[in-house]
Short mmCIF file of C-alpha atoms in Angstrom, two decimals:
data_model
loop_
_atom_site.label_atom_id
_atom_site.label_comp_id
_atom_site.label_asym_id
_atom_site.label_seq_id
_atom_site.Cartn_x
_atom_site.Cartn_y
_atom_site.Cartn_z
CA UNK A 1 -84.04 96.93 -46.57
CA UNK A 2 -84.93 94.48 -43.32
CA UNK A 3 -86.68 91.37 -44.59
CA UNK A 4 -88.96 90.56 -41.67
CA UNK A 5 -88.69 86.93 -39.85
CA UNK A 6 -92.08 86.37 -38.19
CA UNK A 7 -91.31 83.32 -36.86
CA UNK A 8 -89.59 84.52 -33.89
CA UNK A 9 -90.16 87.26 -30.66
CA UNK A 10 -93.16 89.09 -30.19
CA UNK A 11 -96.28 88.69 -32.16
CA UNK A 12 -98.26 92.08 -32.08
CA UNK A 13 -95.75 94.57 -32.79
CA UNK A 14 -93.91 92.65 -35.83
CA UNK A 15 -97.80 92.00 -37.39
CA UNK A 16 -98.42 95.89 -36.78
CA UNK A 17 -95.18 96.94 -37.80
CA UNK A 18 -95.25 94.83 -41.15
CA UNK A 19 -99.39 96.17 -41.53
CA UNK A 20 -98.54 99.43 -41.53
CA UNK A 21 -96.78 99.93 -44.66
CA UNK A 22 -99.74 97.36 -46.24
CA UNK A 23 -102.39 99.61 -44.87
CA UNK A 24 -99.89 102.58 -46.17
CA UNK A 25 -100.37 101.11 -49.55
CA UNK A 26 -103.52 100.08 -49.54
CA UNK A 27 -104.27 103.51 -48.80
CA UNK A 28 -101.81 105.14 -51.36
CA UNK A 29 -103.54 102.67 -54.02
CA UNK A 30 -107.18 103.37 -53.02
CA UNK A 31 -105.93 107.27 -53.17
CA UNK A 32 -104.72 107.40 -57.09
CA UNK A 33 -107.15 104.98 -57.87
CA UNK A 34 -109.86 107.62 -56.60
CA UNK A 35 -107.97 110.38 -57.68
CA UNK A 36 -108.92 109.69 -61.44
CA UNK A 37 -112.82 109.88 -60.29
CA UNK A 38 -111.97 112.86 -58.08
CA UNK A 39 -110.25 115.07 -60.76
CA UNK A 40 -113.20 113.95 -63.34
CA UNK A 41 -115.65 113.91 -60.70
CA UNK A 42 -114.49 118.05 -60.18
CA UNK A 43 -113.78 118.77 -64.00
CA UNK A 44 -115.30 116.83 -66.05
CA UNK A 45 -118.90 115.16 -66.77
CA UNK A 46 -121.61 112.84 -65.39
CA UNK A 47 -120.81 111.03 -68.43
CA UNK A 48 -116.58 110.91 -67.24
CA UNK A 49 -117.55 109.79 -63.79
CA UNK A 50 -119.82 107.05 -65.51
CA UNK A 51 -116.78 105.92 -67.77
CA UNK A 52 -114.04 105.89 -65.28
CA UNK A 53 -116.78 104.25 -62.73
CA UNK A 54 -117.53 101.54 -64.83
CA UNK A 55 -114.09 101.29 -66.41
CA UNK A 56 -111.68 101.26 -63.33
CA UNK A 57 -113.88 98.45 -62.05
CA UNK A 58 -113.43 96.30 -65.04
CA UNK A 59 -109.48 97.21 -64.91
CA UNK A 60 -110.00 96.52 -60.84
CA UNK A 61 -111.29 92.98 -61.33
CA UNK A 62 -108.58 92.10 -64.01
CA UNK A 63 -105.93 93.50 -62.60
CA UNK A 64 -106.65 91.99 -58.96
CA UNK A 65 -107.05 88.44 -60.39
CA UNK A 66 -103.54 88.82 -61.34
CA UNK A 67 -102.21 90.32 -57.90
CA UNK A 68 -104.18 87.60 -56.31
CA UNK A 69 -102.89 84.99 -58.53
CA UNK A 70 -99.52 86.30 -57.76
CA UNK A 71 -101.08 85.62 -53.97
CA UNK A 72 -99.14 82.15 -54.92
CA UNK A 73 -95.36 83.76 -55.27
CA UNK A 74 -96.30 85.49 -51.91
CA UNK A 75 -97.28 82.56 -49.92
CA UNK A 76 -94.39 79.72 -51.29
CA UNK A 77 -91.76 81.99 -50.45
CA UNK A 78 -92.96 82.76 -47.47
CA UNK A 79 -93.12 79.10 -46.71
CA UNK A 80 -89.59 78.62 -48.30
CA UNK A 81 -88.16 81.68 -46.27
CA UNK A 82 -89.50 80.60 -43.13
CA UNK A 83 -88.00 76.79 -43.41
CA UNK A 84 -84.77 78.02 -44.54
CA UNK A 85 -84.45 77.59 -48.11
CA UNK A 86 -83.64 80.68 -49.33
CA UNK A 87 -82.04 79.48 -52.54
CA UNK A 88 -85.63 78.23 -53.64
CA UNK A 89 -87.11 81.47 -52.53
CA UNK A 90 -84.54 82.89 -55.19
CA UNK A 91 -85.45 80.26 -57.78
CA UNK A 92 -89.36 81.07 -57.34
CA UNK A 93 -88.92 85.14 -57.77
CA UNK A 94 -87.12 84.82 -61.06
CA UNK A 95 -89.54 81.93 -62.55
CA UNK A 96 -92.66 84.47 -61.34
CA UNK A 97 -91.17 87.35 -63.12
CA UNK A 98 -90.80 85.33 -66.68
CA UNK A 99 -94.29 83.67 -65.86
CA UNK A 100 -96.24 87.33 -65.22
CA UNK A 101 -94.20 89.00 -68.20
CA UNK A 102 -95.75 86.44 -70.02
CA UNK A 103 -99.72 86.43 -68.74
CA UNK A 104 -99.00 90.21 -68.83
CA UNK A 105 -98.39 90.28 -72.65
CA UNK A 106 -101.39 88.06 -73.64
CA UNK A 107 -104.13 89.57 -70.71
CA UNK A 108 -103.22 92.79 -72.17
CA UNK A 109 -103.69 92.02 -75.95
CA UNK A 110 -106.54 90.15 -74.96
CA UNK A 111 -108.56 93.01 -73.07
CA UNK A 112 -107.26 95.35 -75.87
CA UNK A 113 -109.78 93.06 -78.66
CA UNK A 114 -112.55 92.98 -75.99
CA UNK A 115 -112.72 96.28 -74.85
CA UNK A 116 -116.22 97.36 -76.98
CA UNK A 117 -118.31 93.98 -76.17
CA UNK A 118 -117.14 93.68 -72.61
CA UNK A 119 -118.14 97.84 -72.41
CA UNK A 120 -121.41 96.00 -74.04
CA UNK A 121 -122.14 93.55 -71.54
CA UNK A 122 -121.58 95.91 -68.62
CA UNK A 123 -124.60 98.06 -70.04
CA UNK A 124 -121.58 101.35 -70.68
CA UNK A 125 -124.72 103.86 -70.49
CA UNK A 126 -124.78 105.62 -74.10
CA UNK A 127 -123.61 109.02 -73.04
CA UNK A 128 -120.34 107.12 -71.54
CA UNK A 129 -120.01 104.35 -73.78
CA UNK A 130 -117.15 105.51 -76.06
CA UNK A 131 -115.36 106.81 -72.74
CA UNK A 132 -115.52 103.52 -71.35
CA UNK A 133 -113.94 102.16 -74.49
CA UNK A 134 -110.89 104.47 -74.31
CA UNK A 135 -110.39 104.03 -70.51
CA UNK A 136 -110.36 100.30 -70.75
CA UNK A 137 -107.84 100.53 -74.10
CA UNK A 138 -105.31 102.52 -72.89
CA UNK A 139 -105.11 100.79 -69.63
CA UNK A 140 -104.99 97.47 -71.61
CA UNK A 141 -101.98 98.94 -73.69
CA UNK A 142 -100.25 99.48 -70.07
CA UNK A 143 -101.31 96.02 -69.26
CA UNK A 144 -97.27 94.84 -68.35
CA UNK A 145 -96.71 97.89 -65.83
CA UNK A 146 -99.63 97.38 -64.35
CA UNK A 147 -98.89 93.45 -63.76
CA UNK A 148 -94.96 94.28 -63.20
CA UNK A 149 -96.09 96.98 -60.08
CA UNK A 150 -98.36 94.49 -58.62
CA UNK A 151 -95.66 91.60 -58.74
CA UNK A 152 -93.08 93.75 -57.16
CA UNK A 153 -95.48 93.94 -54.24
CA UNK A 154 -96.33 90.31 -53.99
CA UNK A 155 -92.26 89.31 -54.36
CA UNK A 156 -91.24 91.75 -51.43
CA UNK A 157 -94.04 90.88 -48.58
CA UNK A 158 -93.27 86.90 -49.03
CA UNK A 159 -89.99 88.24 -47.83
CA UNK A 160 -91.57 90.10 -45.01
CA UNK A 161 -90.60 93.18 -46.63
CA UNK A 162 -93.64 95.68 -46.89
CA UNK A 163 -91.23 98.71 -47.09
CA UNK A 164 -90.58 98.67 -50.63
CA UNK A 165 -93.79 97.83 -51.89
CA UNK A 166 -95.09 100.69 -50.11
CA UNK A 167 -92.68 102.83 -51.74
CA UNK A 168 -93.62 101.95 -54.97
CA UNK A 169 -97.33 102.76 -54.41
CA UNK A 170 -96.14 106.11 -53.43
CA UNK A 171 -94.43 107.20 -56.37
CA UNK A 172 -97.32 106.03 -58.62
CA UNK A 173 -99.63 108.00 -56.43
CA UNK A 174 -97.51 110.91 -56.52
CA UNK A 175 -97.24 110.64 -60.05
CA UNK A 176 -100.65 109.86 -61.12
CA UNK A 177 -102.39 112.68 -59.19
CA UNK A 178 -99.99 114.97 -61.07
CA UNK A 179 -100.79 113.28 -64.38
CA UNK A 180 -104.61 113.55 -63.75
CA UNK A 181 -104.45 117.21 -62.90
CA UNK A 182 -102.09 117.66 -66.04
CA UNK A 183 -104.70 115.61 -68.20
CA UNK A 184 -107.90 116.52 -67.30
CA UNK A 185 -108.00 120.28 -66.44
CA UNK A 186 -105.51 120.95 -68.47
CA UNK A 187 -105.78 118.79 -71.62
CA UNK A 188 -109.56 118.19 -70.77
CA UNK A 189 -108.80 114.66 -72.06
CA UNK A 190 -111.44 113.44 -69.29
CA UNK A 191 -111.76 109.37 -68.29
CA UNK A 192 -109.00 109.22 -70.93
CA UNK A 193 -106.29 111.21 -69.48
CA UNK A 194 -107.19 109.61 -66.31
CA UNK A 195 -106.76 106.44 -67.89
CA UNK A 196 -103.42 107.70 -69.51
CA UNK A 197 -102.28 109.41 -65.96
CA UNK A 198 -102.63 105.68 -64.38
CA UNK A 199 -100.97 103.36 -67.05
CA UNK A 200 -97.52 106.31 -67.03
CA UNK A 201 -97.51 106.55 -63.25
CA UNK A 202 -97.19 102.36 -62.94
CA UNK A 203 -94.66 102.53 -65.68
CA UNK A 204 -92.34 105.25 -63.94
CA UNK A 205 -92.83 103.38 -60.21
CA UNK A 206 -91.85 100.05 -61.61
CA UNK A 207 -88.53 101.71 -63.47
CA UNK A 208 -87.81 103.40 -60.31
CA UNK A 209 -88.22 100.18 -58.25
CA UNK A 210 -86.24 98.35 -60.86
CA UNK A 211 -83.40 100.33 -59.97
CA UNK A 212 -83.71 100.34 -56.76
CA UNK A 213 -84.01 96.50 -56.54
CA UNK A 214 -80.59 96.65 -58.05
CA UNK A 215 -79.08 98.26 -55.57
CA UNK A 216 -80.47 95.94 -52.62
CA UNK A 217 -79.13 93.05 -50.19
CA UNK A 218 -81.73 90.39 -51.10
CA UNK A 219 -81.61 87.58 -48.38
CA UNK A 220 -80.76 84.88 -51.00
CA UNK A 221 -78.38 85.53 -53.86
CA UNK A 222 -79.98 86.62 -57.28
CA UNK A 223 -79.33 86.85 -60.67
CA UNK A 224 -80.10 86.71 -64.41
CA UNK A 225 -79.81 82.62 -64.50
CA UNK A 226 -82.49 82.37 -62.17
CA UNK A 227 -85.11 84.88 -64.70
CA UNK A 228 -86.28 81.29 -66.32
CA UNK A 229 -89.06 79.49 -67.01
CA UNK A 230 -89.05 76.61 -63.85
CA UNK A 231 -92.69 74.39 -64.84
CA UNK A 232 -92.12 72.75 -61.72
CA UNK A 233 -92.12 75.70 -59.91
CA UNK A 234 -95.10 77.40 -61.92
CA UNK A 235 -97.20 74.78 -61.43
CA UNK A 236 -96.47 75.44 -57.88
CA UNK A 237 -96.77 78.88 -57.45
CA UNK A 238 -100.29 78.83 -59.67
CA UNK A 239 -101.27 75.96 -57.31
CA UNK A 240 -101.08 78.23 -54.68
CA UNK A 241 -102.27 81.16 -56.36
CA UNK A 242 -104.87 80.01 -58.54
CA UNK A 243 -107.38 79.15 -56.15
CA UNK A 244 -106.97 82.78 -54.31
CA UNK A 245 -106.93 84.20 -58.13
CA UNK A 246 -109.96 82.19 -59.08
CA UNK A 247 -112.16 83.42 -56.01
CA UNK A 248 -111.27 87.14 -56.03
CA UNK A 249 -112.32 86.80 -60.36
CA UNK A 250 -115.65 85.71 -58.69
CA UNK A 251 -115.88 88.96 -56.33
CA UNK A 252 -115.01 90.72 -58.59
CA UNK A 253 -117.60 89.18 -61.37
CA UNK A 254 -120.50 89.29 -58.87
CA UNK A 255 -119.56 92.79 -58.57
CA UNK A 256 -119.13 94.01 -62.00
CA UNK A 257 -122.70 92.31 -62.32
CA UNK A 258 -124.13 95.00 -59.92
CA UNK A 259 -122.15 97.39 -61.37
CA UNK A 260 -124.24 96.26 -65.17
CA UNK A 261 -127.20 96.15 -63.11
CA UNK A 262 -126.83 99.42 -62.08
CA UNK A 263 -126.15 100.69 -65.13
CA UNK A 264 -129.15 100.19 -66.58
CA UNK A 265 -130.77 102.54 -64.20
CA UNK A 266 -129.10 105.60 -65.64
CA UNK A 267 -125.73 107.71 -65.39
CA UNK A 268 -126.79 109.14 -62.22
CA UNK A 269 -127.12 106.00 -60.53
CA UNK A 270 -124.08 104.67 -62.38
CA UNK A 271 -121.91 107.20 -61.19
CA UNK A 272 -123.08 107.47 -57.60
CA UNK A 273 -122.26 103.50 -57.35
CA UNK A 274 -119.37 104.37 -58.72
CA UNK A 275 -118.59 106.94 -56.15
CA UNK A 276 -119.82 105.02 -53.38
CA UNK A 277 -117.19 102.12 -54.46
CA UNK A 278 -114.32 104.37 -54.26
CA UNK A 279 -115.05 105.20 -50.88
CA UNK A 280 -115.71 101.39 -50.23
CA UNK A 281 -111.80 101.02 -51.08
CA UNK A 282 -111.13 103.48 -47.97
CA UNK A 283 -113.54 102.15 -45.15
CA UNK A 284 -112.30 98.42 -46.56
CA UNK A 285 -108.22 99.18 -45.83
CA UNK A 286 -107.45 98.20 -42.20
CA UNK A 287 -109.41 94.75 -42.59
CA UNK A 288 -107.58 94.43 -46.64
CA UNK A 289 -104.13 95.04 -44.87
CA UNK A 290 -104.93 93.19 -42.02
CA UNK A 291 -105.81 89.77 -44.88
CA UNK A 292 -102.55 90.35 -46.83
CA UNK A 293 -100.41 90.52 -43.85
CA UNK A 294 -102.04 87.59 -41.89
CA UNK A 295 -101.42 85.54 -45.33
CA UNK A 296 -97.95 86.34 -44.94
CA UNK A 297 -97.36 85.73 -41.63
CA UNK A 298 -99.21 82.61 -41.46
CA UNK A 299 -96.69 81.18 -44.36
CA UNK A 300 -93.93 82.15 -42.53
CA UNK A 301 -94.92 80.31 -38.69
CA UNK A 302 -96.60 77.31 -41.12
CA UNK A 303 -93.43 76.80 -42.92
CA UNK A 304 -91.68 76.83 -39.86
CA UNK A 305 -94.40 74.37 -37.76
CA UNK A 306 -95.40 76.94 -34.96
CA UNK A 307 -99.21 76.68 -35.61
CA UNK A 308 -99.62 77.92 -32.79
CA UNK A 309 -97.74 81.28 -32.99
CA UNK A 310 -99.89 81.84 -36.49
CA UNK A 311 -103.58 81.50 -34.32
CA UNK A 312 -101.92 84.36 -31.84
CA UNK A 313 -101.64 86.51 -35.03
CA UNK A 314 -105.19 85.69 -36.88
CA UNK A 315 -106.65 86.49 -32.91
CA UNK A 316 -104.69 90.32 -33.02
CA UNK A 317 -105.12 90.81 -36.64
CA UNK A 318 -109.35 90.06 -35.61
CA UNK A 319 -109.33 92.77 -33.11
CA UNK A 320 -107.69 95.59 -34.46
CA UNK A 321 -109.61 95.35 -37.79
CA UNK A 322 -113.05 94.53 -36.41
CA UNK A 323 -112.70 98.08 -34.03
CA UNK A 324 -112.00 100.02 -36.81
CA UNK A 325 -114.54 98.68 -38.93
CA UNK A 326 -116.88 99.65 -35.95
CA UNK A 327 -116.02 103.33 -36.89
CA UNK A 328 -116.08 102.86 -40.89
CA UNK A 329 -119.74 101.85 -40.10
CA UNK A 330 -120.53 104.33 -38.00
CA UNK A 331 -119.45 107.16 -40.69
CA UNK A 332 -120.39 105.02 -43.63
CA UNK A 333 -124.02 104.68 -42.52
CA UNK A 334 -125.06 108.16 -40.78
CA UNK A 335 -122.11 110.05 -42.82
CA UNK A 336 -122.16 108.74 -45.80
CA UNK A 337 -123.24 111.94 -48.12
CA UNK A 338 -120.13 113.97 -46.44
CA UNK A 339 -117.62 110.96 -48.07
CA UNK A 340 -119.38 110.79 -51.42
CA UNK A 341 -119.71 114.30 -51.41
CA UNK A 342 -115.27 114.35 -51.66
CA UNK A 343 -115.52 112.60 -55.41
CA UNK A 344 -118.37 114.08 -57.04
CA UNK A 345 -120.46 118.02 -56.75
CA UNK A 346 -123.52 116.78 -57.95
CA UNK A 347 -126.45 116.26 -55.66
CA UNK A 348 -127.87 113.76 -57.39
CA UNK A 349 -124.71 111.65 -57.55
CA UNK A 350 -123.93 112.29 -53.84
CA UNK A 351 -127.53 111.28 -52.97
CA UNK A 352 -126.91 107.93 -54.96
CA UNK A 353 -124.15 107.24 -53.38
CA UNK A 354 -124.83 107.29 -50.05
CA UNK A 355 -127.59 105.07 -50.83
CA UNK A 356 -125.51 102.53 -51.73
CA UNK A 357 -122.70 103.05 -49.46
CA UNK A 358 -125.11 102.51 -46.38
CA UNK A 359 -125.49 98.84 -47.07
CA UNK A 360 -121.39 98.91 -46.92
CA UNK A 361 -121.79 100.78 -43.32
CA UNK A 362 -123.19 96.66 -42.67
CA UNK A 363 -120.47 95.05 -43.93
CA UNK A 364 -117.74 96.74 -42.23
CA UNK A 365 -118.68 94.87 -39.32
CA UNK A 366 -118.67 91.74 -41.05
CA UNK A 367 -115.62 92.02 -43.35
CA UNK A 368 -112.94 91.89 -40.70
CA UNK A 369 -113.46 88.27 -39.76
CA UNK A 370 -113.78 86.29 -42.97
CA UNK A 371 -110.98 88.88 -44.63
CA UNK A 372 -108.37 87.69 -41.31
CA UNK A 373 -109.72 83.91 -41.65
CA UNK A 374 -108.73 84.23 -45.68
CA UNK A 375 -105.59 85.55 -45.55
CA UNK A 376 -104.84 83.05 -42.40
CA UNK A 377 -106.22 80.08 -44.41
CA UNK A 378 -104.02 81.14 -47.69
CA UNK A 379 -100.95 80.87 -45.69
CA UNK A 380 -101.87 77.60 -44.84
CA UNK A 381 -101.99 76.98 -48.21
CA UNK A 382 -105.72 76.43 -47.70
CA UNK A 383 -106.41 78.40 -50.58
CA UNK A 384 -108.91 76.01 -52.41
CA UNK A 385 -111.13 76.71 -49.29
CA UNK A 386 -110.73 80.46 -49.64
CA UNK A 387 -111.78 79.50 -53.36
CA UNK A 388 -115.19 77.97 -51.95
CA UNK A 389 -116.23 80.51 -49.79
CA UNK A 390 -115.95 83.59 -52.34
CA UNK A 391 -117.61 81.38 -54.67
CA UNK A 392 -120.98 80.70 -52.59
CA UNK A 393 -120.86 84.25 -51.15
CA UNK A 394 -120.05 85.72 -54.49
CA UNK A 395 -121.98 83.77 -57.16
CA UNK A 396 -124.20 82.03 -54.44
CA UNK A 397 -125.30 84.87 -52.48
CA UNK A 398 -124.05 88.43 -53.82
CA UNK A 399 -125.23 87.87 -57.29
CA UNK A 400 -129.10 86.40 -57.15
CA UNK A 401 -129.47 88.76 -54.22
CA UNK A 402 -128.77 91.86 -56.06
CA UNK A 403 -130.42 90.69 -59.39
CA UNK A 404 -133.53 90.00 -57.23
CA UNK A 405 -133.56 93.47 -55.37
CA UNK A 406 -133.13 94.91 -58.66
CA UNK A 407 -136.56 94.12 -59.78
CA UNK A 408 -138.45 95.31 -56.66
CA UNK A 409 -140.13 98.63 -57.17
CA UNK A 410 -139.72 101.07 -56.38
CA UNK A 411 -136.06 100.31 -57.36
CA UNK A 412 -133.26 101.24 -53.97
CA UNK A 413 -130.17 101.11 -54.95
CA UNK A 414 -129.78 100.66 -50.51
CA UNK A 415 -131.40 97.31 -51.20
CA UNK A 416 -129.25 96.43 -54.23
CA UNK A 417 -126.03 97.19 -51.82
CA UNK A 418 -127.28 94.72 -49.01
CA UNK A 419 -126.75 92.07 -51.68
CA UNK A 420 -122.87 92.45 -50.31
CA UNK A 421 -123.41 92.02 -46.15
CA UNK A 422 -125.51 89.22 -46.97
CA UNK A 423 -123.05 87.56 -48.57
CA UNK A 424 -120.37 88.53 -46.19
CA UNK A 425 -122.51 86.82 -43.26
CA UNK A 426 -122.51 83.74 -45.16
CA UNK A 427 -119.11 83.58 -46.06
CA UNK A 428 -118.58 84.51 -41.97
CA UNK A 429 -119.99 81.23 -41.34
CA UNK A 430 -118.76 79.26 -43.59
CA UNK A 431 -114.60 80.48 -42.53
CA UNK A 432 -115.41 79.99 -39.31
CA UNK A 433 -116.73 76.64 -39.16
CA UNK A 434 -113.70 75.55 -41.20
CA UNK A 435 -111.17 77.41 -38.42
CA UNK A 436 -112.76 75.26 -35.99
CA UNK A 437 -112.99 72.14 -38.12
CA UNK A 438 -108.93 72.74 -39.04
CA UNK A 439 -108.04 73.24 -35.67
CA UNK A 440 -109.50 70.35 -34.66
CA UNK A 441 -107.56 68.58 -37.53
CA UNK A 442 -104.12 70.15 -36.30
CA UNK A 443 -104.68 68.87 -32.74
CA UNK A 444 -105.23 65.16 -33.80
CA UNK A 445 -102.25 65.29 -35.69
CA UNK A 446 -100.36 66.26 -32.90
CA UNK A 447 -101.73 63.83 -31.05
CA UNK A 448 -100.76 61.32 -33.41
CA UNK A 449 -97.01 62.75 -33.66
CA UNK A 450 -96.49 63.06 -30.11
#
């Protein structure tokens, strides 16, 4: 497997090149992720959608907290790979395994006692309350695969390897659209078996990964000694990570509020948000690929001191992802009923959805900047900034706007969804006041050195 070294040649086709396979399994994730409301959308009930709507987001938010908290394993490596020291690059992937076998084991007990009052404060609509319950348990019983496939990913790209974690996305995807067909027209086990599909597909990917792990040239050498628990280099890689973990919580809190919001208004309107945020996670993948790999990349040319290089990157990474989220708004805004129409027969669902999903056709135009800025400023380690920003647009912005357009009658669930471009302006602002205020900062400290 080739373990990509940004720090050298051209800039364009490397960042594309490494993208790719992110976009690839963004994609593949967004796929089995909608797969589960697909099947149930097709064979199943308005109460099914409702549950694995309202459930999958809840798993969504936990689940990326983690990934994003393993943001931290991603970004010091990087930094470690790309100023040499590949023996500490080795010494930080063994400590993050022991360290997310660990959080693993308690988040998933954990969410396993809270599953009925946290299906209670997301307002689980009555007719899909119970379903919620099940989805959320049996995911939470899965809770170490699901952590152990997300490391794996995190690991591999602060090596500049995107290959493998692409690979792994495709077996689970593979697997889990086989496992929801098996479940839920066959065993009519609705959001449960699509529940059950997801937790045994992210247990057979991580085996299979396992093994072939085992059979790789890792850059550094690797072994059992180093699967120990380093504090020093915890603290470290949660230093890092926290911050990025912390801000993406927010997101995703401000979002599960809309989603309880929502839910208040009904399973029709549940489900067609739910819907609508499944197709979200498609129109949302070149700028979400375009974040993780700039993160990476920027780690590597910081870690190595060629600033400069990194800005080239963030400037390429800005176009390509701001022209196709041109498109995504053009189909998301005037198309929108032919996308929600792929997860769900109803037309009152589809209707719902494309409701919602026009306020998204907005933020595709603004997403691509501050998502680029992010992932530049994380591999800068500037993740405590990152922190800020998702914390005024997400709690600041995303959550009193949506609460407020919730009470204006009659009630628009178009109006509710603008709640998330007006926060995405803001936090446009904010990332790019900081680029200029950083630069600015780099340049005096040149000046200083030379």
């Amino acid at each position: 497997m080739n373990h990509g070294n940004f720090t050298e040649g051209k800039i364009f086709l490397p960042l594309l090149e490494f993208a790719l396979p992110v976009l690839l399994a963004l994609f593949l994730q967004s796929l089995y992720g909608a797969v589960d409301l697909l099947v149930v959308g097709q064979f199943a009930t308005s109460a099914d959608v409702s549950a694995v709507a309202t459930g999958s987001q809840i798993m969504f938010t936990v689940t990326n907290v983690v990934a994003s908290l393993a943001m931290g394993t991603t970004v010091l490596i990087g930094q470690q790979m790309g100023a040499g020291h590949h023996e500490d690059a080795g010494r930080t992937m063994g400590t993050s395994i022991v360290f997310f076998t660990v959080l693993a084991l308690i988040l998933g007990a954990a969410m396993v006692a809270g599953t009925k009052p946290i299906a209670h404060i997301m307002n689980a609509p009555d007719e899909a309350f119970d379903m919620t319950c099940d989805y959320m348990r049996i995911c939470s019983f899965g809770m170490v695969f699901i952590v152990g496939y997300n490391l794996i990913g995190s690991l591999f790209r602060g090596l500049g390897n995107s290959k493998l974690p692409l690979l792994t996305v495709a077996i689970a995807a593979v697997i889990n659209i086989f496992g929801d067909l098996f479940c839920v027209c066959v065993l009519h086990m609705g959001a449960a078996g699509a529940a059950a599909a997801t937790v045994a597909s992210q247990a057979f990917s991580l085996l299979i990964s396992y093994l072939l792990i085992r059979r790789m040239e890792l850059p550094f050498p690797f072994s059992k000694k180093q699967l120990r628990w380093n504090g020093d280099l915890i603290k470290r890689v949660t230093g890092l990570g926290f911050p990025i973990a912390l801000s993406d919580f927010l997101v995703g809190l401000s979002f599960l509020v809309i989603v309880a919001i929502v839910n208040v208004l009904g399973v029709t309107a549940s489900a067609g948000v739910g819907v609508a945020e499944k197709v979200c996670g498609f129109i949302m993948l070149v700028p979400s690929a375009f974040g993780q790999s700039m993160a990476a990349f920027a780690a590597q040319n910081y870690g190595a001191g060629k600033l400069e290089r990194a800005r080239k990157g963030l400037l390429y990474g800005l176009a390509v992802s701001w022209g196709i989220g041109a498109i995504m708004a053009y189909l998301s805004f005037f198309h929108g009923d032919l996308l929600c129409g792929i997860f769900a027969r109803e037309p009152d669902v589809i209707a719902a959805g494309w409701q919602y999903l026009k306020a998204y056709g907005i933020d595709c135009l603004l997403t691509p900047i501050f998502f680029n800025l992010a992932g530049y400023f994380n591999g800068c380690g500037r993740t405590r900034f990152v922190m800020a920003e998702n914390l005024i647009g997400g709690i600041g912005i995303r959550l009193p706007v949506s609460y407020l357009m919730s009470k204006v009658r009659p009630v628009s669930l178009f109006r509710i969804g603008l709640a998330t471009p007006m926060a995405s302006f803001v936090q446009n602002v904010l990332c790019v006041v900081y680029f200029v205020m950083l630069e600015k900062q780099q340049k005096r400290v040149q000046g200083v050195q030379s």
